[in-house]
Amino acid sequence: MRLTSVEIETATPATDQIADLTIARLIAAAADGDAQACYELGVIWSTGGHGLDCDLIEAHQWFNLAAARGHREAAWCRADISDEMTAREIAEAQRRARQWMIEQRKSA
């Protein structure tokens, strides 16, 4: 799945149900090791997409997971949002990413 550009003038917000389904599908793909899904979750959280509030800690976590799986653009995005985060927030995002990886290994 890839994010595509939309014309802002004609775009309509996704319904909550569609947004929830999209996020659930991305999380499932991320659990299967899909770096692009991790990246897209980072984009959603960093921009407040799909009706979610912007959460840089959550975004950093997903960009970190994508970067760990070889996604170059995710590494750049992670570095970019890090400039807007405190050291404590970055540490929390890294902790969450490590926890996600541990939980995925246990379920495999």
CSV table of C-alpha atoms in Angstrom, one decimal:
chain,number,residue,atom,x,y,z
A,1,MET,CA,0.0,0.0,0.0
A,2,ARG,CA,1.3,3.4,-0.9
A,3,LEU,CA,0.2,6.9,0.1
A,4,THR,CA,-0.9,9.0,-2.8
A,5,SER,CA,-1.4,12.7,-3.2
A,6,VAL,CA,-4.9,14.1,-3.3
A,7,GLU,CA,-6.3,17.4,-4.5
A,8,ILE,CA,-7.1,19.3,-1.4
A,9,GLU,CA,-9.9,21.2,-2.9
A,10,THR,CA,-11.9,18.1,-3.8
A,11,ALA,CA,-10.8,15.8,-1.0
A,12,THR,CA,-13.3,14.6,1.6
A,13,PRO,CA,-12.4,13.2,5.0
A,14,ALA,CA,-12.5,9.5,5.4
A,15,THR,CA,-15.2,8.1,7.6
A,16,ASP,CA,-14.0,7.0,11.0
A,17,GLN,CA,-14.7,3.4,10.1
A,18,ILE,CA,-12.6,3.5,6.9
A,19,ALA,CA,-9.8,5.3,8.8
A,20,ASP,CA,-9.9,2.7,11.6
A,21,LEU,CA,-9.8,-0.1,9.0
A,22,THR,CA,-6.9,1.5,7.2
A,23,ILE,CA,-4.9,1.9,10.4
A,24,ALA,CA,-5.7,-1.7,11.4
A,25,ARG,CA,-4.5,-3.0,8.1
A,26,LEU,CA,-1.3,-1.0,8.3
A,27,ILE,CA,-0.6,-2.3,11.9
A,28,ALA,CA,-1.2,-5.9,10.7
A,29,ALA,CA,1.2,-5.4,7.8
A,30,ALA,CA,3.7,-3.9,10.2
A,31,ALA,CA,3.4,-6.9,12.4
A,32,ASP,CA,4.3,-9.0,9.4
A,33,GLY,CA,7.5,-7.0,8.9
A,34,ASP,CA,6.3,-4.6,6.2
A,35,ALA,CA,8.6,-1.5,6.4
A,36,GLN,CA,6.3,0.5,4.1
A,37,ALA,CA,3.4,0.0,6.5
A,38,CYS,CA,5.6,1.2,9.4
A,39,TYR,CA,6.5,4.2,7.4
A,40,GLU,CA,2.9,5.0,6.5
A,41,LEU,CA,1.9,4.8,10.2
A,42,GLY,CA,4.7,7.2,10.9
A,43,VAL,CA,3.3,9.6,8.3
A,44,ILE,CA,-0.2,9.3,9.7
A,45,TRP,CA,0.9,10.0,13.3
A,46,SER,CA,3.3,12.8,12.3
A,47,THR,CA,0.7,14.6,10.2
A,48,GLY,CA,-2.4,13.8,12.2
A,49,GLY,CA,-3.9,11.9,9.3
A,50,HIS,CA,-7.0,9.7,9.3
A,51,GLY,CA,-8.6,11.8,12.1
A,52,LEU,CA,-5.8,11.1,14.6
A,53,ASP,CA,-4.1,13.8,16.6
A,54,CYS,CA,-0.5,14.5,15.7
A,55,ASP,CA,1.7,12.4,18.1
A,56,LEU,CA,5.4,12.7,17.4
A,57,ILE,CA,6.4,10.0,19.9
A,58,GLU,CA,4.1,7.5,18.1
A,59,ALA,CA,5.4,8.8,14.7
A,60,HIS,CA,9.0,8.4,15.8
A,61,GLN,CA,8.3,4.9,16.9
A,62,TRP,CA,6.9,3.9,13.5
A,63,PHE,CA,9.6,5.7,11.6
A,64,ASN,CA,12.2,4.0,13.8
A,65,LEU,CA,10.7,0.6,13.1
A,66,ALA,CA,10.6,1.3,9.3
A,67,ALA,CA,14.2,2.5,9.3
A,68,ALA,CA,15.3,-0.6,11.2
A,69,ARG,CA,13.7,-2.6,8.3
A,70,GLY,CA,15.7,-0.6,5.7
A,71,HIS,CA,13.3,2.1,4.8
A,72,ARG,CA,15.6,5.1,3.9
A,73,GLU,CA,12.9,7.8,3.8
A,74,ALA,CA,11.7,6.7,7.3
A,75,ALA,CA,15.2,7.4,8.7
A,76,TRP,CA,15.1,10.9,7.2
A,77,CYS,CA,11.6,11.5,8.6
A,78,ARG,CA,12.6,10.2,12.0
A,79,ALA,CA,15.6,12.6,12.1
A,80,ASP,CA,13.3,15.5,10.9
A,81,ILE,CA,10.7,15.1,13.6
A,82,SER,CA,13.5,14.5,16.2
A,83,ASP,CA,14.3,18.2,15.9
A,84,GLU,CA,10.9,19.0,17.3
A,85,MET,CA,11.1,16.5,20.2
A,86,THR,CA,12.7,16.5,23.6
A,87,ALA,CA,15.3,13.9,24.6
A,88,ARG,CA,12.7,12.4,26.9
A,89,GLU,CA,10.2,12.1,24.1
A,90,ILE,CA,12.8,10.4,21.8
A,91,ALA,CA,13.7,8.0,24.6
A,92,GLU,CA,10.1,7.1,25.0
A,93,ALA,CA,9.6,6.5,21.3
A,94,GLN,CA,12.7,4.3,21.2
A,95,ARG,CA,11.4,2.3,24.2
A,96,ARG,CA,8.1,1.8,22.4
A,97,ALA,CA,9.8,0.7,19.2
A,98,ARG,CA,11.9,-1.9,21.2
A,99,GLN,CA,8.8,-3.1,23.0
A,100,TRP,CA,7.0,-3.5,19.6
A,101,MET,CA,9.9,-5.6,18.3
A,102,ILE,CA,10.0,-7.8,21.4
A,103,GLU,CA,6.2,-8.4,21.3
A,104,GLN,CA,6.4,-9.3,17.6
A,105,ARG,CA,9.2,-11.8,18.2
A,106,LYS,CA,7.2,-13.4,21.0
A,107,SER,CA,4.1,-13.8,18.8
A,108,ALA,CA,6.2,-15.3,15.9
